[in-house]
XYZ file of C-alpha atoms in Angstrom:
659
model
C 125.960 211.550 -132.265
C 123.517 209.729 -130.099
C 126.147 207.080 -129.477
C 128.691 209.710 -128.418
C 126.165 211.191 -126.025
C 125.491 207.742 -124.672
C 129.214 207.194 -124.120
C 129.685 210.598 -122.415
C 127.090 209.913 -119.765
C 129.020 206.994 -118.183
C 132.237 209.033 -118.375
C 130.631 212.009 -116.634
C 129.220 209.663 -114.031
C 132.698 208.162 -113.577
C 134.226 211.651 -113.378
C 131.732 212.711 -110.729
C 132.679 209.680 -108.730
C 136.373 210.457 -109.215
C 135.831 214.032 -108.098
C 133.700 212.892 -105.215
C 136.402 210.651 -103.856
C 138.721 213.528 -102.726
C 135.684 215.290 -101.239
C 134.752 212.128 -99.474
C 138.324 211.826 -98.293
C 138.246 215.411 -97.024
C 134.943 214.755 -95.281
C 136.376 211.621 -93.752
C 139.482 213.548 -92.746
C 137.370 216.305 -91.182
C 135.243 213.743 -89.432
C 138.374 212.048 -88.165
C 139.805 215.382 -87.022
C 136.587 216.339 -85.232
C 136.387 212.915 -83.613
C 140.007 213.108 -82.549
C 139.516 216.636 -81.185
C 136.561 215.449 -79.128
C 138.354 212.360 -77.909
C 141.462 214.297 -76.936
C 139.419 216.931 -75.150
C 137.505 214.241 -73.315
C 140.750 212.478 -72.427
C 142.239 215.711 -71.123
C 139.178 216.322 -68.963
C 139.464 212.831 -67.551
C 143.130 213.383 -66.904
C 142.407 216.688 -65.178
C 139.737 214.941 -63.163
C 142.181 212.237 -62.077
C 144.805 214.824 -61.197
C 142.178 216.746 -59.228
C 141.218 213.618 -57.268
C 144.856 212.744 -56.579
C 145.598 216.285 -55.390
C 142.502 216.272 -53.160
C 143.470 212.923 -51.655
C 146.995 214.201 -51.062
C 145.699 217.353 -49.382
C 143.242 215.405 -47.224
C 145.991 213.016 -46.165
C 148.329 215.920 -45.368
C 145.671 217.686 -43.264
C 144.750 214.461 -41.475
C 148.393 213.651 -40.793
C 148.988 217.111 -39.329
C 145.821 217.062 -37.188
C 146.621 213.572 -35.917
C 150.179 214.650 -35.134
C 148.866 217.553 -33.035
C 146.374 215.191 -31.398
C 149.169 212.757 -30.492
C 151.221 215.596 -28.949
C 148.205 216.700 -26.888
C 147.533 213.096 -25.816
C 151.151 212.762 -24.681
C 150.814 216.042 -22.759
C 147.608 214.706 -21.131
C 149.417 211.508 -20.114
C 152.335 213.494 -18.663
C 149.889 215.758 -16.776
C 148.258 212.748 -15.089
C 151.024 212.962 -12.467
C 150.118 215.638 -9.862
C 153.541 217.355 -9.841
C 154.379 220.553 -11.786
C 151.331 220.355 -14.017
C 151.054 224.072 -14.660
C 154.707 224.489 -15.634
C 154.520 221.422 -17.906
C 151.295 222.691 -19.524
C 152.668 226.167 -20.172
C 155.981 224.934 -21.558
C 154.592 222.248 -23.896
C 151.603 224.365 -24.994
C 153.836 227.313 -25.901
C 156.038 224.981 -27.930
C 153.024 223.512 -29.735
C 151.541 226.943 -30.466
C 154.879 228.066 -31.876
C 155.268 225.065 -34.165
C 151.579 224.769 -35.140
C 150.371 228.265 -36.109
C 147.001 226.845 -37.178
C 146.177 226.389 -33.450
C 144.907 229.673 -32.045
C 144.464 228.664 -28.418
C 145.230 225.801 -26.002
C 143.270 225.652 -22.750
C 143.375 223.469 -19.659
C 139.880 222.659 -18.355
C 139.014 221.002 -15.073
C 136.630 218.025 -14.709
C 133.641 220.430 -14.709
C 134.649 222.147 -17.959
C 135.886 225.282 -16.185
C 138.944 226.943 -17.751
C 142.028 226.828 -15.522
C 144.670 228.154 -17.913
C 144.383 229.339 -21.504
C 147.186 230.239 -23.876
C 147.740 232.776 -25.329
C 144.671 234.342 -23.682
C 141.418 233.485 -21.900
C 138.583 232.457 -24.281
C 135.172 234.136 -24.407
C 132.712 232.422 -22.084
C 129.237 233.727 -22.951
C 126.699 231.203 -21.676
C 124.638 229.576 -24.409
C 126.935 230.772 -27.246
C 127.748 228.386 -30.143
C 131.262 228.167 -28.744
C 130.009 226.986 -25.349
C 127.506 224.512 -26.845
C 130.094 222.968 -29.175
C 132.683 222.753 -26.383
C 130.174 221.152 -23.989
C 129.170 218.556 -26.588
C 132.775 217.608 -27.379
C 133.636 217.600 -23.638
C 130.831 215.127 -22.945
C 131.856 212.930 -25.905
C 135.531 212.818 -24.834
C 134.503 212.077 -21.231
C 132.198 209.188 -22.224
C 134.562 207.643 -24.777
C 137.741 208.252 -22.796
C 139.587 209.476 -25.879
C 140.052 212.722 -27.874
C 136.977 214.191 -29.565
C 136.416 217.089 -31.979
C 133.628 219.613 -31.520
C 131.117 220.601 -34.144
C 132.190 223.637 -36.225
C 130.828 226.963 -35.033
C 130.990 230.622 -36.026
C 132.334 233.222 -33.644
C 130.825 236.682 -33.235
C 133.411 237.953 -35.717
C 132.169 235.462 -38.316
C 135.211 233.169 -38.162
C 134.563 229.412 -38.130
C 136.361 227.251 -35.571
C 136.610 223.623 -34.427
C 137.948 222.423 -31.089
C 139.819 219.268 -30.052
C 139.339 218.025 -26.477
C 141.746 215.482 -24.971
C 140.900 213.916 -21.550
C 143.361 213.890 -18.645
C 143.101 210.926 -16.250
C 144.486 210.306 -12.786
C 144.371 206.590 -11.962
C 141.329 206.017 -14.217
C 139.582 209.169 -12.866
C 138.843 212.108 -15.162
C 140.930 215.036 -13.939
C 140.335 217.517 -16.729
C 140.639 218.234 -20.443
C 143.055 219.839 -22.872
C 141.343 222.034 -25.491
C 142.937 223.099 -28.778
C 141.082 225.599 -31.007
C 141.530 225.453 -34.797
C 140.248 228.451 -36.802
C 139.471 226.815 -40.142
C 140.734 229.795 -42.171
C 144.081 229.632 -40.304
C 144.218 225.870 -40.870
C 143.902 226.341 -44.635
C 146.321 229.296 -44.660
C 149.078 227.366 -42.886
C 148.607 223.858 -44.277
C 147.573 224.334 -47.914
C 150.595 224.984 -50.201
C 150.630 227.950 -52.594
C 150.722 225.817 -55.737
C 147.463 224.152 -54.748
C 145.575 227.441 -54.587
C 147.101 228.467 -57.935
C 145.254 225.539 -59.542
C 142.153 225.053 -57.394
C 139.631 226.712 -55.156
C 139.478 224.972 -51.761
C 136.389 225.184 -49.509
C 135.322 223.551 -46.251
C 131.571 222.894 -46.292
C 129.103 220.655 -44.477
C 126.393 218.354 -45.855
C 124.113 221.373 -46.251
C 126.774 223.237 -48.309
C 127.279 225.803 -45.517
C 130.672 227.444 -46.205
C 133.044 227.531 -43.211
C 136.354 228.454 -44.864
C 137.915 228.844 -48.323
C 141.250 229.588 -49.984
C 142.170 230.310 -53.621
C 144.267 232.649 -55.780
C 142.188 232.396 -58.972
C 138.846 233.662 -60.204
C 136.319 232.389 -62.706
C 133.799 229.626 -63.174
C 134.828 226.159 -62.154
C 134.614 223.366 -64.704
C 134.784 220.502 -62.232
C 134.789 219.880 -58.477
C 135.392 217.011 -56.092
C 134.364 216.508 -52.465
C 135.846 214.240 -49.796
C 134.940 213.813 -46.108
C 137.118 215.919 -43.788
C 137.654 213.387 -40.983
C 139.051 214.254 -38.557
C 137.347 216.430 -37.363
C 134.229 214.826 -38.949
C 130.755 216.148 -37.993
C 129.768 216.121 -41.664
C 132.540 218.487 -42.783
C 133.817 217.999 -46.337
C 136.706 219.321 -48.405
C 135.352 220.733 -51.693
C 137.960 221.451 -54.386
C 137.029 223.153 -57.668
C 139.159 223.030 -60.830
C 139.704 226.043 -63.135
C 141.111 224.849 -66.484
C 143.374 226.927 -68.718
C 142.235 226.688 -72.358
C 144.963 228.906 -73.813
C 146.441 227.303 -76.940
C 144.479 224.127 -76.334
C 142.702 224.092 -79.733
C 145.916 224.706 -81.628
C 147.731 221.925 -79.873
C 144.805 219.589 -80.393
C 144.630 220.364 -84.162
C 148.359 219.837 -84.578
C 148.266 216.611 -82.677
C 145.258 215.429 -84.712
C 147.013 216.084 -88.033
C 150.195 214.362 -86.869
C 148.263 211.425 -85.493
C 146.222 211.119 -88.705
C 149.373 211.239 -90.864
C 151.084 208.555 -88.859
C 147.967 206.533 -88.202
C 149.093 203.353 -89.836
C 152.535 203.449 -88.313
C 151.044 204.255 -84.907
C 148.603 201.386 -85.252
C 151.380 198.939 -86.004
C 153.449 200.345 -83.160
C 150.467 200.102 -80.854
C 149.939 196.450 -81.735
C 153.607 195.824 -81.123
C 153.406 197.641 -77.778
C 150.312 195.691 -76.784
C 152.059 192.431 -77.574
C 155.056 193.477 -75.487
C 152.784 194.488 -72.619
C 150.963 191.175 -72.868
C 154.254 189.295 -72.742
C 155.461 191.334 -69.739
C 152.135 190.807 -67.988
C 152.371 187.051 -68.454
C 155.940 187.051 -67.132
C 154.916 189.194 -64.142
C 151.999 186.867 -63.457
C 154.271 183.824 -63.487
C 156.781 185.579 -61.214
C 154.007 186.663 -58.828
C 152.615 183.137 -58.741
C 156.058 181.690 -58.011
C 156.680 184.312 -55.299
C 153.336 183.632 -53.631
C 153.937 179.878 -53.762
C 157.386 180.295 -52.171
C 155.969 182.569 -49.488
C 153.138 180.155 -48.672
C 155.554 177.216 -48.556
C 157.745 179.067 -46.030
C 154.875 179.879 -43.667
C 154.599 178.000 -40.368
C 150.999 179.171 -39.983
C 148.422 176.866 -41.528
C 146.223 178.474 -44.188
C 142.887 177.008 -45.225
C 140.337 178.509 -47.641
C 136.691 177.438 -47.917
C 133.904 178.598 -50.185
C 130.512 179.773 -48.969
C 129.239 176.174 -48.764
C 132.104 175.088 -46.501
C 133.999 173.154 -49.198
C 137.797 173.360 -48.893
C 139.292 175.062 -51.949
C 142.894 175.578 -50.768
C 145.340 174.434 -48.066
C 148.999 175.409 -47.702
C 151.876 173.007 -46.846
C 151.953 174.163 -43.209
C 148.306 173.133 -42.714
C 148.965 169.769 -44.370
C 152.005 169.218 -42.122
C 149.951 170.234 -39.081
C 147.122 167.761 -39.780
C 149.089 165.050 -41.574
C 146.751 165.023 -44.597
C 147.832 165.758 -48.168
C 146.206 168.502 -50.301
C 144.526 165.816 -52.433
C 142.841 164.422 -49.298
C 141.536 167.827 -48.193
C 140.712 169.946 -51.256
C 137.047 169.633 -52.404
C 136.094 168.001 -49.074
C 132.911 169.113 -47.335
C 132.065 168.778 -43.617
C 132.659 166.699 -41.636
C 136.393 167.121 -42.254
C 138.856 164.256 -41.672
C 140.785 166.347 -39.112
C 137.732 166.900 -36.890
C 137.998 165.018 -33.585
C 134.995 162.631 -33.203
C 134.549 163.396 -29.485
C 134.269 167.133 -30.285
C 132.191 166.716 -33.431
C 129.144 168.640 -32.174
C 131.183 171.607 -30.930
C 133.259 171.681 -34.128
C 130.136 171.543 -36.310
C 128.548 174.388 -34.318
C 131.674 176.556 -34.748
C 131.757 175.701 -38.473
C 128.162 176.921 -38.868
C 128.998 180.099 -36.923
C 131.916 180.814 -39.282
C 129.767 180.213 -42.354
C 127.203 182.649 -40.923
C 129.889 185.302 -40.385
C 129.708 185.055 -36.576
C 133.272 183.878 -35.900
C 134.962 185.812 -33.050
C 137.254 188.507 -34.400
C 139.860 187.662 -31.737
C 139.965 184.045 -32.915
C 138.830 180.858 -31.219
C 140.446 177.694 -29.871
C 139.392 174.248 -31.049
C 140.613 170.640 -30.868
C 141.704 169.047 -34.165
C 142.974 165.536 -34.940
C 146.039 164.572 -36.936
C 145.961 161.749 -39.443
C 147.666 159.426 -36.923
C 144.883 160.096 -34.392
C 146.849 162.510 -32.191
C 144.796 165.451 -30.874
C 146.128 168.999 -30.809
C 144.800 172.397 -29.806
C 144.531 174.983 -32.579
C 143.944 178.737 -32.517
C 141.921 179.756 -35.581
C 141.393 183.224 -37.076
C 138.745 183.514 -39.805
C 138.531 186.321 -42.391
C 136.432 186.953 -45.479
C 137.823 185.769 -48.817
C 137.283 188.549 -51.369
C 137.875 188.056 -55.099
C 139.200 190.573 -57.623
C 135.718 192.011 -58.192
C 135.175 192.702 -54.502
C 132.773 189.772 -54.085
C 132.687 187.671 -50.912
C 133.450 184.147 -52.129
C 134.359 182.297 -48.939
C 136.474 182.271 -45.784
C 140.231 182.203 -45.247
C 141.493 180.745 -41.951
C 144.882 181.101 -40.234
C 145.526 178.075 -37.983
C 148.151 177.971 -35.207
C 149.122 174.837 -33.272
C 149.129 176.037 -29.650
C 149.491 172.644 -27.942
C 153.061 173.266 -26.792
C 152.239 176.819 -25.746
C 149.395 175.632 -23.515
C 151.664 173.006 -21.986
C 154.267 175.671 -21.247
C 151.644 177.956 -19.706
C 150.331 175.122 -17.526
C 153.878 174.255 -16.400
C 154.545 177.916 -15.565
C 151.297 178.089 -13.602
C 152.197 174.971 -11.598
C 155.673 176.339 -10.903
C 154.166 179.628 -9.725
C 151.814 177.767 -7.368
C 154.701 175.683 -6.035
C 156.753 178.838 -5.501
C 153.881 180.453 -3.578
C 153.491 177.322 -1.442
C 157.248 177.244 -0.765
C 157.159 180.919 0.214
C 154.369 180.198 2.700
C 156.399 177.361 4.224
C 159.438 179.652 4.505
C 157.301 182.326 6.168
C 155.923 179.747 8.610
C 159.441 178.464 9.320
C 160.633 181.962 10.163
C 157.672 182.374 12.528
C 157.990 178.884 14.032
C 159.734 179.899 17.273
C 157.217 182.677 17.939
C 154.270 180.373 17.215
C 155.766 177.667 19.411
C 156.086 180.157 22.278
C 152.526 181.382 21.681
C 151.226 177.796 21.637
C 153.203 176.879 24.759
C 151.346 179.475 26.858
C 147.849 177.912 26.560
C 149.335 174.414 26.961
C 151.146 175.480 30.157
C 147.948 177.085 31.447
C 146.002 173.874 30.727
C 148.609 171.809 32.584
C 148.479 174.227 35.542
C 144.689 174.189 35.758
C 144.707 170.403 35.423
C 147.154 170.089 38.346
C 144.903 172.330 40.432
C 141.893 170.129 39.656
C 143.832 166.974 40.665
C 144.872 168.630 43.923
C 141.231 169.460 44.673
C 140.191 165.899 43.938
C 142.812 164.586 46.388
C 141.156 166.513 49.260
C 137.910 165.466 50.897
C 136.335 168.882 51.243
C 135.564 170.019 47.679
C 132.465 170.513 45.566
C 131.713 170.437 41.835
C 131.407 174.201 41.881
C 135.088 174.452 42.856
C 136.109 172.557 39.721
C 133.899 174.516 37.258
C 136.035 177.733 36.971
C 139.217 175.719 36.410
C 137.579 173.495 33.809
C 136.136 176.554 32.014
C 139.598 178.134 31.884
C 141.010 174.857 30.562
C 138.396 175.006 27.754
C 139.272 178.632 26.929
C 142.998 177.835 26.711
C 142.280 174.734 24.604
C 140.238 176.875 22.176
C 143.088 179.383 22.050
C 145.593 176.631 21.209
C 143.219 175.151 18.652
C 142.762 178.525 16.959
C 146.554 178.902 16.614
C 146.844 175.394 15.124
C 143.934 176.101 12.732
C 145.622 179.259 11.481
C 148.835 177.351 10.807
C 146.967 174.524 9.087
C 144.969 176.893 6.873
C 148.064 178.870 5.930
C 150.189 175.882 4.843
C 147.519 173.853 3.074
C 148.060 173.516 -0.680
C 145.059 174.267 -2.888
C 144.199 175.482 -6.372
C 143.691 179.252 -6.738
C 139.982 179.932 -6.557
C 138.128 183.227 -6.305
C 135.141 182.968 -3.988
C 133.190 185.451 -1.823
C 135.690 186.519 0.820
C 135.245 188.620 3.996
C 138.303 190.841 3.762
C 138.088 192.014 7.378
C 138.262 188.421 8.641
C 141.342 187.835 6.472
C 143.006 190.906 8.028
C 142.058 189.794 11.567
C 143.561 186.326 10.992
C 146.788 187.868 9.696
C 146.972 190.151 12.727
C 146.577 187.066 14.926
C 149.570 185.538 13.156
C 151.915 188.505 13.530
C 150.866 189.862 16.968
C 153.133 187.421 18.920
C 156.151 188.292 16.781
C 155.299 192.007 17.042
C 155.257 191.766 20.849
C 158.563 189.925 20.733
C 160.103 192.693 18.625
C 158.426 195.441 20.719
C 156.423 196.691 17.720
C 153.053 198.390 18.246
C 150.326 197.597 15.714
C 147.814 200.311 14.776
C 144.965 199.006 12.643
C 142.156 201.099 11.181
C 139.848 198.586 9.496
C 136.191 199.586 8.818
C 133.454 197.238 7.655
C 134.424 195.974 4.202
C 132.207 194.415 1.519
C 132.530 190.837 0.297
C 134.966 190.492 -2.583
C 135.566 187.616 -5.007
C 139.084 186.569 -3.963
C 141.295 183.657 -2.908
C 141.477 183.986 0.893
C 144.760 182.100 1.235
C 146.479 184.228 -1.420
C 145.406 187.478 0.270
C 146.665 186.178 3.636
C 150.015 185.448 1.993
C 150.207 189.024 0.607
C 149.300 190.659 3.937
C 151.649 188.467 6.010
C 154.525 189.100 3.614
C 153.995 192.889 3.664
C 153.593 193.013 7.485
C 156.677 190.859 8.103
C 158.694 193.002 5.657
C 157.531 196.088 7.585
C 158.639 194.556 10.914
C 162.012 193.565 9.439
C 162.487 197.142 8.176
C 162.086 198.491 11.756
C 164.802 196.320 13.316
C 167.075 199.400 13.706
C 164.252 201.850 14.527
C 164.053 203.188 18.112
C 161.517 201.242 20.183
C 159.301 204.304 20.708
C 158.793 204.636 16.945
C 158.284 200.979 16.059
C 154.744 201.218 14.741
C 153.128 198.981 12.139
C 150.191 200.800 10.544
C 147.454 198.824 8.790
C 144.568 200.705 7.144
C 141.772 199.998 4.674
C 139.130 202.089 3.005
C 136.470 201.672 0.322
C 136.798 203.939 -2.730
C 134.639 204.429 -5.814
C 135.755 201.344 -7.752
C 137.970 199.376 -5.384
C 139.132 198.661 -1.826
C 142.482 200.246 -0.898
C 144.643 198.508 1.774
C 147.949 199.936 3.043
C 150.712 198.502 5.260
C 153.124 201.174 6.570
C 156.191 201.298 8.780
C 158.685 203.809 10.200
C 161.648 201.685 9.120
C 164.721 202.243 7.009
C 162.797 202.978 3.793
C 163.684 201.924 0.243
C 166.954 203.049 -1.311
C 166.495 204.788 -4.710
C 168.895 202.403 -6.443
C 166.747 199.335 -5.637
C 163.292 200.796 -6.342
C 163.261 199.372 -9.876
C 164.290 195.918 -8.599
C 161.750 195.542 -5.776
C 159.479 193.175 -7.692
C 162.223 191.264 -9.521
C 162.188 187.553 -8.671
C 165.095 186.364 -6.467
C 166.307 189.904 -5.717
C 166.604 190.523 -1.964
C 168.408 192.796 0.495
C 168.124 190.244 3.345
C 171.030 187.913 4.052
C 168.772 184.847 4.293
C 165.907 185.991 2.063
C 164.675 184.149 -1.040
C 163.825 187.299 -3.012
C 160.414 186.049 -4.189
C 158.062 187.643 -1.643
C 157.197 190.913 -3.390
C 157.255 189.236 -6.813
C 154.655 186.726 -5.605
C 152.642 189.494 -3.928
C 152.430 191.497 -7.159
C 151.436 188.426 -9.221
C 148.711 187.574 -6.658
C 147.299 191.107 -6.701
C 147.371 191.201 -10.524
C 145.595 187.821 -10.521
C 142.832 189.611 -8.583
C 142.880 192.478 -11.180
C 144.369 194.929 -8.689
C 147.580 197.002 -8.328
C 150.472 196.928 -5.844
C 152.954 199.786 -5.354
C 155.144 201.427 -2.694
C 155.269 205.029 -1.468
C 157.477 206.954 0.920
C 155.928 207.504 4.363
C 155.628 211.310 4.514
C 154.417 211.443 8.155
C 157.248 209.332 9.617
C 158.763 210.815 12.840
C 162.082 209.158 11.943
C 162.229 210.812 8.524
C 162.049 207.470 6.730
C 159.567 204.689 6.221
C 157.549 202.950 3.542
C 153.888 202.343 2.768
C 152.936 199.409 0.555
C 149.493 199.859 -0.987
C 147.391 197.447 -2.979
C 143.886 197.688 -4.395
C 141.212 195.083 -5.070
C 138.400 195.947 -7.518
C 134.829 196.066 -6.258
C 133.179 193.247 -8.196
C 130.062 191.253 -7.573
C 130.872 188.429 -5.160
């Protein structure tokens, strides 16, 4: 009996273990189900979070795109209003169209340069002094004026409790602030018109600032949010943020999770095998994609004509493309892993190249690129334009510098050849101008020479008599000296005008330049019975090329005289005027001639286009290039005060710079 009891104890122990195994299995199954429920719930939250972020980014992009589109339309309206004609009609027409197509804009106003409202659509805004509206508008007005570009105001609450932002766009007339365009955006209207219905069925949208002050909101649901996400609302900026809260729907969630957990547990093994198979397929596809991407990048780099060179933070070359090797003549094996000095550095520019290398390594390379002299393997030098950018790895770490290198040797040669041809063309134009004036200058020079000969004959006649004194000869000799100076001045003007020199900007007395040009054209004006009216005040010294400015003035004055060949003698007037403005000197040459036909206005400054039978067609083209060389502008206007009903005024400006 004792032995049977002894045998039953191990059996009972074995039975307990056998019975415990299903319980353990159930516990493991429950644990697995609970774990799976938690994991699935967590995964769903993450998925909802990702969807929330994507929807917020989409909404922010949509709002920004719409605001920037309205800003671009207002900027275009400001550009069109820079012309002084029909501003009010243009403003009313375009503003009404914008208000109709952009219902989120409540008001568009036209302000003058002192922030006074000229026109406001659809009605005049409130103008209480010191109100939040006025302070916000004044701040944005000052910002747009200083920056010269559109600016948004800070958000403010009206007396009715509505929050609003304003966009101010500057209007310029020839670089002078002429006013502002103001567009008011009630934030509640912005959300009402730009946020789709489905968004507010899922989320609660709020516009808040950094202090969580609520300016506007929109939603169609109630409850407690489970998650929220904020993103800067820029434009308009000023610390505004879009805050979107998520309201999850838990209906049927637990049932679906339990069902999915049971199905997943039942097919766990199969799913695991399928997962391994899927991972292997993904790995294979990733390797194939990587090889294809590598081959594509290699083909793209081989087709580039721009040299690419990568260096690490120590300056060691880690990569060069075929274009860079072809440019320098060195192979990749000769360049990769090399440290400064590089074999393509020119010895005579070694110090400058080393200094630029250190600047690049320190992150001080010019963003617009820099020019440098490199050396090919055969010793030939070439000019290169280099752009440096940071080399960032896949983890976002700065690991070195990537350079784009362009060989600009041929381009510089072409630019130098074009410059020389332009100088030769200007010199030729001066010779042509002098040739056309030759007969007039010869006549003008003949007068003092004839007077000298006459006075000399008188002196000889006095010397042949016995009764004369030295005092009798003095007046004649003085007059001979005056006429000789007059002839010498004419010859000096001709010599200065035809001499060939390099363009050089130096301190120049503009009034003296104008006086010399008047001395040139006065004989021809008398010959053509043209009266010259000049109104030239004292003008400051300007950095300019004196000879170039003389060429511009002579060309414009001779064109004006040619235009008056058919004008009645009583109305043949050449008007020359100059005045000093805020930022430049404005010089005008006007005539009462035949004017400019509308069909040739667009061709006036085209090289080799002329309306004269014997003209070269390069005068006005050269004049414009000379004025642009001096950073000025040249244009033509109709002479409104002409007694003949026609005439032209050519105007050019020269900036007031330190001489």
